[in-house]
Amino acid sequence: MKLAHLILLLLDLHLSSSGHTPASGLPQEDLVEQKCLLQKYTHLSCDKVFCQPWQKCIDGTCVCKLPYQCPKNGTPVCATDGRNYPTYCHQKSFECLHPEIKFSNNGTCTDQGKFNVSLIYGSTDTEGIVQVKLVDQNEKMFICKNSWSVAEANVACFDLGFPLGVRDTQARFNIPVNLHINTTECLHVRCRGIETTLAECTFTRRRTKTPHGLAGVVCYTQDADFPTSQSFQCVNGKRIPQEKACNGINDCGDQSDELCCTGCRGKAFICKSGVCIPNQYRCNGEVDCITGEDESNCKEDRQHNIHEGVARPDQGGETEMETEETEMLTPGMDTERKRIKSLLPKLSCGVKRNTHTRRKRVVGGQPAEVGDYPWQVAIKDGQRITCGGIYIGGCWILTAAHCVRRSKLHHYQIWTALLDWLKPNSELAIQAVNRIIIHENYNGATYQNDIALIEMKKRPGKKECELSRSVPACVPWSPYLFQPNDTCIISGWGREKDNQRVYSLRWGEVNLIGNCSQFYPGRYYEKEMQCAGTSDGSIDACKGDSGGPLVCNDINNVTYIWGIVSWGENCGKPEFPGVYTRVANYFDWISYHVGRSLVSQHNV
Ligand SMILES: *[C@@H]1O[C@H](CO)[C@@H](O)[C@H](O)[C@H]1NC(C)=O
Ligand SMILES: *[C@@H]1O[C@H](CO)[C@@H](O)[C@H](O)[C@H]1NC(C)=O
Ligand SMILES: *[C@@H]1O[C@H](CO)[C@@H](O)[C@H](O)[C@H]1NC(C)=O
Ligand SMILES: *[C@@H]1O[C@H](CO)[C@@H](O)[C@H](O)[C@H]1NC(C)=O
Ligand SMILES: *[C@@H]1O[C@H](CO)[C@@H](O)[C@H](O)[C@H]1NC(C)=O
Ligand SMILES: *[C@@H]1O[C@H](CO)[C@@H](O)[C@H](O)[C@H]1NC(C)=O
């Protein structure tokens, strides 16, 4: 059994192209990451984006929740089947299962009529000027061209039965001259682009002195011919011009053109996870990047991006200066979507109770203090601490498969809140082990799938494991939460370089290393393993027991268990960084055994 890995590294890291390069001045193809494209990510890929509140993430895909899993709190809405639903979430969840039933209006169903969108003056039924009839309006109205962008046009096409969305928003159609349409009045519409009908969008009436351009659309059909060599192939089969990939705009309709980017064109914002989002989503009060950085470092005065109906900086539209009069007709359901999101259960993990502890920047061999690593546990086998482990909530400990044997179940003890095992501190608590689950594909020769779960025994008469001094680390649900070169922390009771035994919990900073096959050719499995070591050239001692944690903090200082100390060769030599089990790869395995609600942070 591997007892300890101690890594002392002097590494000059020159990481490969997987880093985040700035967008400016790059040839356009460079913005798309080809390897990532093979994964066929879409707006339903929870490795890359958050699921909608009426969906949940299972095996990397957003799937429909059942309506009863929606929060009860809300007001009724009406759908196109003429039925009332208790809340918007109930309706959307029902629609997720029955896509032909769409949203109609906020409030109960009335006899006033239905929402309707249609196209006129086009030469085929895939194109034309957009006309809408709102539920409580009698006549059909046109949409102002200056409010019309890809997001709204996609939704209009979805609504009209074209699942691939829009082909062209700039098309011109000729209104017959003998029809005197008063175009000083038109509707301003604003969608997020993920709605399935324009009825979910915000409509505002605009009156101006001068006539408006009216919005037209050509919806996408499979026979649309883009030159294939110059086009980007969306996951849904649509083709878009290459230069529209990674510009923050969901041109594909399934978002697949924005999910594998090394940078973004134009004014879009790049998430650390390689996703381009529209710049106006930054600091708008809703987290869009799974890594959260679109809502960090926001100055107070930017927060009022939140308000709906604020004229967006238009992509080439007319100016809003001449607007005389505006009137909100339907408020749109986007605020309701956000409200529902805020009602979903939140998991408490990865946040220390006392955050006041100040730490020096020096790394390596730093003794920890009580509360510094509240997820760290020690596995005691007989008289000795043989491995580390990580508390992930409930009665569950995560560790390395090579640390435990099912046959020795009764020999193990889990020590929590331990600092020094020669001089045990008063906070120390000792738990017996109830069950050990070793990954079914663990390979002791290659260290593949070196991961195991330990279930601690509950005390007699107790329903829960009560670990008052422990805090669970969050389990990462996506491999994109952290990236090469991120600085993370390892901790443990590992041995010193000269094989001296260590009795007190120590910690050190390490950097994630992108491509480790160069250090361990043929033995490093990128999907399952993660290398980490030091990169700044100073003498950083980094160590941890086998089975112990490699944790990374996100932008909000929430701690994730990113790796489990697994193996490494020649501790202390720079060309042999430590290898960790990549926990994100095992999220489904973990949640299968411990229960989804214990580890799922979003949309359980
Ligand atoms: C890694 O991070 C260091 C600073 O922490 C920085 O100097 C270096 O350029 C980064 N390397 C890459 C490839 O991003
Ligand atoms: C919407 O209006 C168009 C044009 O008036 C009409 O052909 C269509 O049947 C209407 N759709 C619905 C669902 O009422
Ligand atoms: C157009 O309609 C507005 C109000 O709906 C009215 O004030 C205006 O006079 C009309 N213009 C024409 C040319 O009919
Ligand atoms: C929907 O209508 C209810 C009243 O029936 C109102 O309280 C609520 O704010 C409306 N929601 C939206 C998103 O307009
Ligand atoms: C990783 O390193 C190996 C060996 O140096 C190299 O063959 C491979 O192309 C690299 N992969 C990436 C993604 O950089
Ligand atoms: C995270 O922690 C660091 C250092 O402890 C601190 O400087 C920073 O302000 C914290 N960030 C947040 C968002 O709490």
XYZ file of C-alpha atoms and ligand atoms in Angstrom:
688
model
C 0.000 0.000 0.000
C 1.327 3.403 -0.855
C 1.647 5.269 2.339
C 2.555 8.757 1.366
C 3.480 10.868 -1.545
C 5.711 13.754 -1.030
C 6.443 15.926 -3.930
C 9.138 18.510 -3.997
C 9.157 20.145 -7.312
C 11.179 22.646 -9.224
C 9.145 22.934 -12.311
C 9.295 25.366 -15.104
C 5.888 24.841 -16.557
C 5.172 25.643 -20.102
C 1.631 24.562 -20.424
C 0.188 23.525 -23.708
C -2.448 25.356 -25.684
C -5.244 24.455 -23.285
C -4.958 27.778 -21.470
C -7.188 30.759 -22.051
C -5.834 32.975 -24.706
C -7.114 36.469 -25.276
C -9.403 36.892 -28.234
C -7.874 39.846 -29.978
C -5.856 39.393 -33.097
C -6.282 35.660 -33.409
C -7.209 33.977 -36.630
C -10.848 33.043 -36.284
C -10.528 29.259 -36.358
C -8.255 29.455 -33.341
C -11.170 30.384 -31.112
C -12.839 27.008 -31.452
C -11.391 24.097 -29.533
C -11.696 21.069 -31.801
C -11.196 18.390 -29.169
C -14.039 19.849 -27.134
C -16.322 19.889 -30.193
C -16.121 16.108 -30.348
C -18.092 16.018 -27.095
C -21.073 17.569 -28.932
C -21.976 19.935 -26.118
C -25.267 21.833 -26.291
C -27.434 23.973 -24.029
C -28.367 20.670 -22.397
C -24.803 19.793 -21.372
C -24.409 20.438 -17.667
C -20.643 20.045 -17.944
C -20.750 23.451 -19.631
C -23.927 25.276 -18.630
C -26.494 25.335 -15.841
C -29.698 23.439 -16.487
C -33.018 25.284 -16.457
C -34.890 25.249 -13.148
C -37.357 22.714 -14.604
C -34.519 20.382 -15.513
C -31.967 18.386 -13.587
C -28.509 17.217 -14.496
C -28.100 13.465 -14.935
C -24.950 11.944 -16.447
C -23.916 15.295 -17.890
C -27.259 16.028 -19.555
C -30.105 18.308 -18.510
C -33.229 16.163 -18.413
C -36.820 17.094 -17.588
C -37.865 17.262 -13.961
C -41.320 16.053 -13.143
C -43.745 18.930 -12.491
C -44.187 17.941 -8.835
C -40.471 18.589 -8.299
C -41.028 22.298 -8.991
C -41.220 24.811 -6.122
C -44.877 25.315 -5.175
C -44.484 29.041 -4.707
C -45.732 31.064 -7.693
C -48.760 32.190 -9.690
C -50.724 30.241 -12.308
C -49.935 30.344 -16.010
C -51.925 29.274 -19.063
C -50.581 26.967 -21.769
C -51.576 26.365 -25.375
C -53.572 23.296 -24.382
C -55.973 25.698 -22.665
C -55.055 24.379 -19.224
C -53.900 26.275 -16.178
C -50.651 25.250 -14.492
C -49.874 26.109 -10.854
C -46.618 27.877 -11.768
C -44.433 28.666 -14.762
C -42.050 25.920 -13.591
C -44.880 23.370 -13.644
C -45.804 24.417 -17.171
C -42.207 24.344 -18.444
C -41.571 21.008 -16.824
C -44.742 19.641 -18.426
C -43.652 21.157 -21.742
C -40.220 19.576 -21.348
C -41.999 16.205 -21.391
C -44.631 17.241 -23.973
C -42.990 19.802 -26.287
C -46.155 20.510 -28.253
C -47.747 22.205 -25.230
C -46.259 25.680 -24.965
C -46.596 28.668 -22.709
C -49.468 30.994 -23.563
C -49.783 33.682 -20.915
C -49.112 34.594 -17.311
C -52.308 34.254 -15.297
C -55.195 31.891 -15.815
C -56.549 31.003 -19.246
C -59.169 33.402 -20.558
C -61.485 33.447 -23.544
C -59.722 36.503 -24.858
C -57.870 34.569 -27.476
C -54.519 33.025 -28.016
C -51.061 34.263 -28.588
C -50.161 33.862 -32.230
C -47.097 34.488 -34.331
C -47.140 34.333 -38.120
C -45.088 35.409 -41.125
C -46.447 37.434 -43.999
C -45.188 38.846 -47.304
C -42.605 36.098 -47.739
C -42.446 33.990 -50.857
C -42.470 30.720 -48.880
C -43.824 29.796 -45.470
C -40.331 29.703 -44.018
C -39.914 33.465 -44.294
C -41.640 36.797 -44.016
C -42.344 39.800 -41.850
C -43.137 38.803 -38.297
C -46.626 39.443 -37.016
C -47.795 38.713 -33.517
C -51.112 38.809 -31.759
C -50.821 39.132 -28.019
C -53.364 37.354 -25.848
C -55.215 40.455 -24.709
C -54.902 42.439 -27.948
C -57.294 42.177 -30.803
C -55.201 43.071 -33.763
C -51.952 41.688 -35.058
C -48.907 43.833 -34.675
C -45.478 44.066 -36.207
C -42.153 43.915 -34.442
C -39.657 46.759 -34.649
C -36.567 45.790 -36.553
C -34.255 47.476 -34.075
C -35.340 45.116 -31.317
C -34.809 42.081 -33.485
C -31.735 39.957 -33.000
C -30.760 36.318 -33.360
C -32.168 35.460 -29.924
C -35.678 36.700 -30.747
C -35.579 35.385 -34.317
C -34.578 31.903 -33.109
C -37.499 31.868 -30.692
C -39.914 33.019 -33.420
C -38.734 30.189 -35.669
C -38.961 27.606 -32.848
C -42.493 28.873 -32.259
C -43.341 28.479 -35.938
C -42.121 24.888 -35.958
C -38.561 25.299 -37.215
C -36.446 23.536 -34.571
C -33.138 24.771 -35.998
C -34.140 28.390 -35.520
C -33.223 31.322 -37.708
C -31.244 31.429 -40.913
C -31.346 35.163 -41.547
C -32.595 38.109 -39.500
C -31.673 40.786 -42.016
C -33.923 39.694 -44.856
C -36.071 42.395 -46.525
C -39.586 41.758 -47.657
C -41.710 44.074 -49.705
C -44.968 45.214 -48.290
C -47.483 45.735 -51.108
C -47.739 49.515 -51.735
C -51.489 49.646 -51.627
C -51.429 48.402 -48.025
C -50.967 51.484 -45.898
C -49.387 50.103 -42.798
C -48.809 52.618 -40.060
C -45.281 51.748 -39.012
C -44.889 54.470 -36.422
C -46.064 51.893 -33.935
C -44.492 48.511 -33.452
C -43.648 46.031 -30.754
C -40.306 45.817 -29.118
C -39.493 42.267 -28.081
C -36.793 40.888 -25.881
C -36.017 37.188 -25.439
C -33.224 35.278 -23.840
C -33.102 32.906 -26.796
C -33.931 29.716 -24.920
C -37.706 30.237 -24.877
C -39.825 27.966 -27.033
C -42.390 30.635 -27.911
C -42.313 34.419 -28.263
C -45.153 34.453 -25.715
C -42.486 33.970 -23.021
C -40.631 37.101 -24.104
C -41.038 40.710 -22.997
C -43.180 42.899 -25.275
C -43.147 46.674 -25.160
C -45.164 48.975 -27.410
C -43.152 51.718 -29.092
C -44.536 54.811 -30.752
C -42.253 57.070 -32.696
C -42.571 60.034 -35.028
C -40.890 58.389 -37.945
C -41.744 54.997 -39.410
C -39.836 51.964 -38.211
C -38.223 49.147 -40.031
C -40.178 45.978 -39.401
C -38.599 42.709 -38.341
C -38.480 39.911 -40.841
C -37.039 36.451 -40.646
C -35.964 33.499 -42.737
C -36.191 30.320 -40.698
C -33.633 27.586 -41.146
C -34.502 24.441 -42.987
C -32.182 21.562 -43.783
C -31.991 22.397 -47.484
C -30.393 25.761 -46.705
C -27.042 25.646 -48.443
C -24.058 27.183 -46.764
C -20.679 26.447 -48.327
C -19.604 23.611 -46.051
C -15.917 24.499 -45.974
C -16.555 27.945 -44.509
C -19.237 26.955 -42.090
C -19.454 25.829 -38.521
C -21.395 22.643 -38.001
C -23.786 22.928 -35.049
C -24.639 19.851 -33.030
C -28.288 20.103 -34.125
C -27.229 19.850 -37.782
C -27.488 23.532 -38.621
C -24.626 25.253 -40.394
C -23.632 28.798 -39.549
C -20.858 31.025 -40.913
C -17.563 30.149 -39.217
C -17.110 33.658 -37.861
C -20.317 33.392 -35.868
C -18.913 30.691 -33.604
C -17.645 31.989 -30.246
C -19.201 35.453 -30.514
C -21.458 35.086 -27.477
C -24.570 34.816 -29.654
C -26.434 31.534 -29.778
C -26.621 31.313 -33.565
C -27.019 27.551 -33.626
C -30.082 27.677 -31.435
C -28.695 24.827 -29.327
C -25.768 26.994 -28.164
C -23.248 24.519 -29.576
C -21.380 27.363 -31.313
C -20.525 28.985 -27.965
C -19.442 26.088 -25.764
C -15.966 25.152 -27.003
C -14.105 28.439 -27.181
C -10.581 29.473 -26.320
C -11.580 33.119 -26.649
C -14.527 35.168 -27.822
C -15.051 37.456 -30.767
C -16.434 40.919 -30.364
C -17.863 41.985 -27.053
C -18.656 38.542 -25.695
C -17.394 37.394 -22.319
C -15.401 34.184 -21.962
C -16.113 31.928 -19.021
C -13.204 29.955 -17.619
C -15.055 26.849 -18.743
C -14.571 27.860 -22.403
C -18.078 29.229 -22.942
C -18.802 32.591 -24.617
C -21.749 34.515 -23.198
C -23.195 37.875 -24.281
C -21.454 40.747 -22.562
C -24.726 42.024 -21.123
C -24.955 38.844 -19.018
C -21.964 40.017 -17.073
C -22.975 41.442 -13.680
C -26.687 41.055 -14.398
C -27.410 39.304 -11.123
C -27.556 35.802 -12.554
C -24.607 33.427 -12.681
C -24.153 32.157 -16.238
C -20.618 30.767 -16.171
C -20.522 27.479 -14.246
C -17.354 28.856 -12.683
C -19.177 32.001 -11.543
C -16.813 34.705 -12.742
C -19.438 36.599 -14.765
C -20.865 37.807 -11.453
C -17.671 38.530 -9.596
C -15.877 41.866 -9.328
C -19.086 43.653 -10.242
C -19.236 47.252 -9.207
C -22.500 48.272 -7.596
C -23.437 50.591 -10.442
C -23.336 47.770 -12.964
C -25.939 45.817 -11.060
C -28.838 47.605 -12.662
C -28.249 45.617 -15.783
C -30.741 43.429 -13.941
C -33.743 45.463 -14.987
C -35.629 44.049 -17.855
C -36.507 46.077 -20.878
C -33.384 48.181 -20.835
C -32.489 48.783 -24.440
C -29.627 46.514 -25.245
C -26.596 47.869 -27.003
C -27.947 46.845 -30.349
C -26.041 44.741 -32.771
C -26.269 47.081 -35.715
C -29.824 48.226 -35.165
C -31.311 51.683 -35.402
C -30.842 54.020 -32.485
C -33.381 54.268 -29.727
C -33.093 58.045 -29.559
C -36.319 58.840 -31.351
C -38.521 56.724 -29.070
C -41.451 58.812 -27.991
C -43.539 56.542 -25.945
C -43.173 53.044 -24.608
C -45.616 50.854 -22.797
C -44.963 47.426 -21.297
C -47.493 44.965 -22.683
C -46.308 41.627 -21.330
C -43.480 41.553 -18.805
C -41.949 38.291 -20.038
C -41.129 35.274 -17.969
C -37.399 35.757 -17.570
C -37.681 37.315 -14.124
C -39.995 34.475 -13.158
C -37.393 31.961 -14.352
C -34.784 33.653 -12.169
C -37.133 33.735 -9.215
C -37.814 29.998 -9.529
C -34.082 29.406 -9.701
C -33.628 31.216 -6.405
C -36.209 28.940 -4.756
C -34.384 25.709 -5.584
C -32.716 23.930 -2.676
C -29.129 24.925 -2.045
C -26.434 22.585 -0.894
C -24.136 23.711 1.844
C -20.588 22.571 1.166
C -17.087 23.842 0.784
C -17.461 26.897 3.020
C -15.468 26.951 6.224
C -17.173 28.061 9.380
C -14.363 30.325 10.485
C -12.761 32.178 7.641
C -10.795 34.622 9.740
C -7.613 32.537 9.805
C -4.897 34.455 8.058
C -2.245 32.496 6.327
C 1.192 33.230 5.061
C 1.809 32.763 1.358
C 4.674 30.415 2.056
C 3.807 26.911 1.072
C 4.969 23.505 1.987
C 5.186 22.029 5.403
C 2.849 24.597 6.873
C 1.135 23.179 9.920
C -2.619 23.487 9.712
C -4.875 24.890 12.399
C -8.205 23.600 13.597
C -10.866 24.516 11.054
C -8.440 25.069 8.191
C -9.285 21.784 6.459
C -12.592 20.743 7.954
C -13.133 18.160 5.181
C -9.854 16.396 5.902
C -10.115 13.084 7.715
C -7.565 10.473 8.661
C -8.041 6.760 8.109
C -6.575 4.815 10.961
C -5.771 1.172 10.418
C -4.840 -0.446 13.698
C -2.252 1.745 15.358
C -1.342 3.962 12.444
C -2.792 6.643 10.229
C -2.411 4.997 6.842
C -4.337 7.275 4.565
C -6.224 10.513 4.296
C -9.811 10.966 3.208
C -12.299 13.697 2.390
C -15.651 14.293 4.035
C -18.314 14.941 1.368
C -21.440 15.083 3.532
C -23.832 12.739 5.300
C -21.832 9.785 6.556
C -19.582 9.677 3.507
C -15.831 9.832 3.104
C -14.052 9.807 -0.222
C -10.645 8.193 -0.434
C -8.376 6.252 -2.771
C -9.265 2.659 -3.612
C -5.724 1.554 -2.855
C -6.151 2.800 0.708
C -8.843 0.403 1.800
C -9.813 -3.252 1.718
C -13.294 -4.427 2.370
C -11.983 -7.324 4.433
C -10.433 -4.918 6.931
C -13.606 -2.919 7.477
C -13.615 -3.490 11.224
C -10.002 -2.424 11.612
C -10.556 1.054 10.261
C -11.391 4.185 12.167
C -12.192 7.589 10.692
C -10.610 10.398 12.672
C -12.110 13.798 11.995
C -10.852 17.250 13.030
C -7.488 15.708 13.803
C -4.369 17.820 13.700
C -1.570 15.896 15.355
C -1.975 12.214 15.938
C 0.690 12.046 18.605
C -1.001 14.808 20.608
C -4.676 14.461 19.697
C -6.580 17.743 20.009
C -9.864 18.026 21.878
C -11.911 18.489 18.683
C -10.955 15.027 17.443
C -13.869 12.664 16.845
C -13.593 8.980 16.010
C -16.061 7.067 13.840
C -16.352 3.415 13.015
C -16.831 2.234 9.456
C -20.082 0.737 8.234
C -19.394 0.092 4.570
C -16.655 0.429 1.973
C -17.417 0.832 -1.724
C -14.429 0.432 -4.017
C -14.791 1.472 -7.638
C -15.686 -1.628 -9.634
C -13.080 -0.803 -12.289
C -10.248 -0.011 -9.922
C -7.038 -1.393 -11.340
C -4.315 -1.846 -8.742
C -1.633 -2.192 -11.402
C -2.376 1.004 -13.343
C -4.091 2.972 -10.558
C -7.034 3.618 -12.851
C -10.262 4.472 -11.013
C -8.393 4.767 -7.731
C -11.430 5.919 -5.796
C -13.499 4.509 -2.945
C -16.280 5.591 -0.620
C -16.403 4.897 3.083
C -19.687 5.084 4.924
C -19.232 5.837 8.593
C -21.354 4.186 11.235
C -24.056 6.259 12.845
C -24.033 6.388 16.610
C -26.665 4.203 18.233
C -30.072 5.873 18.115
C -28.921 8.590 15.673
C -30.303 9.094 12.180
C -27.386 11.132 10.899
C -23.651 11.190 11.280
C -22.999 14.116 13.549
C -19.665 15.656 12.758
C -19.844 19.019 14.416
C -16.284 20.010 13.470
C -16.401 18.776 9.900
C -17.579 20.578 6.791
C -18.094 18.679 3.528
C -16.053 19.677 0.478
C -18.190 20.135 -2.643
C -18.037 17.384 -5.259
C -17.274 18.841 -8.711
C -19.971 17.976 -11.261
C -18.095 19.206 -14.326
C -14.544 18.634 -15.593
C -14.463 22.322 -16.591
C -14.666 23.806 -13.103
C -10.894 24.057 -12.779
C -8.174 24.337 -15.373
C -4.467 23.696 -15.808
C -2.421 26.236 -13.883
C -5.110 26.822 -11.256
C -3.611 26.846 -7.801
C -5.038 24.260 -5.454
C -4.147 22.855 -2.050
C -3.113 19.430 -0.848
C -3.077 18.424 2.775
C -2.223 15.357 4.776
C 0.043 13.592 7.183
C 2.457 12.450 4.482
C 6.077 11.706 5.034
C 8.880 14.144 4.530
C 11.267 13.914 1.616
C 13.767 11.980 3.701
C 10.997 9.589 4.701
C 10.662 11.188 8.123
C 7.289 10.537 9.584
C 4.997 13.530 10.033
C 2.535 13.631 12.870
C 0.750 16.901 12.318
C -1.516 17.851 9.445
C 0.349 19.823 6.823
C -0.648 21.560 3.643
C 0.879 23.035 0.505
C -0.102 24.802 -2.681
C 0.205 23.078 -6.038
C -0.767 23.965 -9.594
C -2.850 21.761 -11.824
C -0.795 20.467 -14.724
C -2.453 20.128 -18.113
C -0.827 17.364 -20.046
C 0.893 14.854 -17.882
C 1.548 12.129 -20.450
C 4.827 13.868 -21.111
C 5.885 12.929 -17.568
C 4.311 9.473 -17.458
C 4.038 8.253 -21.055
C 1.529 5.438 -21.419
C 0.528 5.515 -17.777
C -1.426 8.732 -17.495
C -5.133 8.592 -18.328
C -6.238 12.154 -18.864
C -9.954 11.646 -18.272
C -9.458 9.835 -14.981
C -6.314 11.417 -13.588
C -5.028 14.884 -12.793
C -1.420 15.910 -12.272
C -0.442 18.691 -9.942
C 2.824 20.163 -8.804
C 4.548 23.433 -8.210
C 5.424 25.780 -11.000
C 7.011 28.917 -9.643
C 10.488 27.505 -9.289
C 10.808 28.132 -5.574
C 11.301 25.151 -3.341
C 7.713 24.285 -2.654
C 7.153 21.211 -0.602
C 3.812 19.722 -1.431
C 2.587 16.619 0.151
C -0.394 14.662 1.166
C -1.268 11.218 2.208
C -2.705 8.778 -0.250
C -6.456 9.128 -0.297
C -6.185 12.699 0.901
C -7.557 15.799 -0.731
C -6.419 18.020 -3.554
C -8.912 20.842 -3.136
C -9.469 23.886 -5.340
C -11.381 27.035 -4.461
C -13.704 28.666 -6.940
C -14.086 32.400 -7.425
C -16.411 32.613 -4.430
C -13.975 30.684 -2.240
C -16.112 27.577 -2.253
C -13.927 24.493 -1.903
C -14.162 21.532 -4.260
C -12.524 18.162 -3.919
C -10.801 18.110 -7.285
C -8.414 15.219 -6.754
C -7.613 12.312 -4.474
C -3.922 11.662 -3.828
C -3.285 8.526 -5.878
C 0.236 7.935 -7.083
C 3.437 9.523 -8.234
C 6.954 8.436 -8.739
C 10.203 9.486 -7.131
C 8.700 11.933 -4.682
C 10.586 15.169 -4.698
C 11.805 15.041 -8.291
C 10.439 17.785 -10.531
C 9.856 15.565 -13.536
C 7.509 13.351 -11.555
C 4.507 15.377 -10.443
C 1.891 13.843 -8.192
C -1.032 12.119 -9.840
C -4.521 12.420 -8.424
C -7.800 10.702 -9.167
C -9.867 13.273 -11.097
C -12.983 13.420 -8.935
C -15.156 15.273 -11.487
C -14.982 12.170 -13.679
C -16.669 10.193 -10.906
C -19.495 12.569 -10.013
C -22.157 10.179 -11.271
C -20.527 7.211 -9.585
C -20.428 9.094 -6.294
C -23.966 10.443 -6.549
C -25.246 6.992 -7.469
C -23.883 5.592 -4.203
C -24.422 8.458 -1.769
C -27.631 9.890 -3.278
C -27.924 12.816 -5.677
C -29.275 15.252 -3.151
C -26.184 14.921 -0.972
C -23.736 16.070 -3.660
C -25.752 17.848 -6.396
C -25.436 21.574 -6.042
C -27.824 22.530 -8.821
C -31.352 21.461 -9.719
C -31.587 18.241 -7.782
C 0.310 30.111 -14.935
O 0.142 31.020 -13.847
C 1.231 31.864 -13.634
C 0.929 32.741 -12.436
O 0.278 32.029 -11.446
C 1.468 32.710 -14.872
O 2.618 33.503 -14.683
C 1.673 31.814 -16.077
O 1.773 32.608 -17.238
C 0.502 30.866 -16.228
N 0.740 29.972 -17.328
C -0.202 29.684 -18.223
C 0.208 28.744 -19.293
O -1.326 30.151 -18.175
C -52.049 32.216 -36.303
O -52.417 33.128 -37.308
C -52.242 32.630 -38.641
C -52.503 33.763 -39.632
O -53.639 34.450 -39.295
C -53.171 31.449 -38.840
O -53.004 30.905 -40.146
C -52.822 30.388 -37.801
O -53.706 29.302 -37.882
C -52.870 30.942 -36.406
N -52.306 29.959 -35.506
C -52.929 29.559 -34.401
C -52.237 28.530 -33.582
O -53.997 30.023 -34.064
C -50.142 56.082 -36.901
O -50.686 55.707 -35.646
C -50.487 56.646 -34.609
C -51.046 56.115 -33.302
O -51.404 54.801 -33.406
C -51.152 57.975 -35.002
O -50.892 58.915 -33.976
C -50.579 58.457 -36.302
O -51.247 59.599 -36.720
C -50.734 57.385 -37.381
N -50.057 57.829 -38.599
C -50.590 57.704 -39.805
C -49.762 58.188 -40.943
O -51.689 57.211 -39.966
C -47.950 37.002 -13.380
O -49.182 37.419 -12.843
C -49.220 37.565 -11.437
C -50.623 37.937 -11.051
O -51.504 37.030 -11.585
C -48.230 38.605 -10.989
O -48.199 38.686 -9.584
C -46.853 38.230 -11.484
O -45.924 39.254 -11.184
C -46.862 37.997 -12.983
N -45.555 37.483 -13.365
C -44.899 37.966 -14.389
C -43.579 37.353 -14.665
O -45.338 38.826 -15.083
C 0.540 15.748 -24.359
O 1.887 15.337 -24.330
C 2.182 14.283 -25.223
C 3.619 13.882 -24.982
O 4.467 14.985 -24.868
C 1.928 14.779 -26.638
O 2.182 13.717 -27.557
C 0.477 15.214 -26.760
O 0.234 15.765 -28.036
C 0.151 16.255 -25.720
N -1.247 16.546 -25.765
C -1.713 17.772 -25.672
C -3.191 17.922 -25.703
O -1.004 18.756 -25.547
C -11.492 34.615 -1.137
O -10.424 34.469 -0.220
C -9.345 35.356 -0.472
C -8.214 35.015 0.456
O -8.639 34.326 1.577
C -9.846 36.789 -0.297
O -8.792 37.693 -0.576
C -10.994 37.043 -1.258
O -11.539 38.328 -1.031
C -12.081 36.010 -1.064
N -13.070 36.176 -2.124
C -14.391 36.121 -1.909
C -15.273 36.321 -3.089
O -14.860 35.931 -0.796
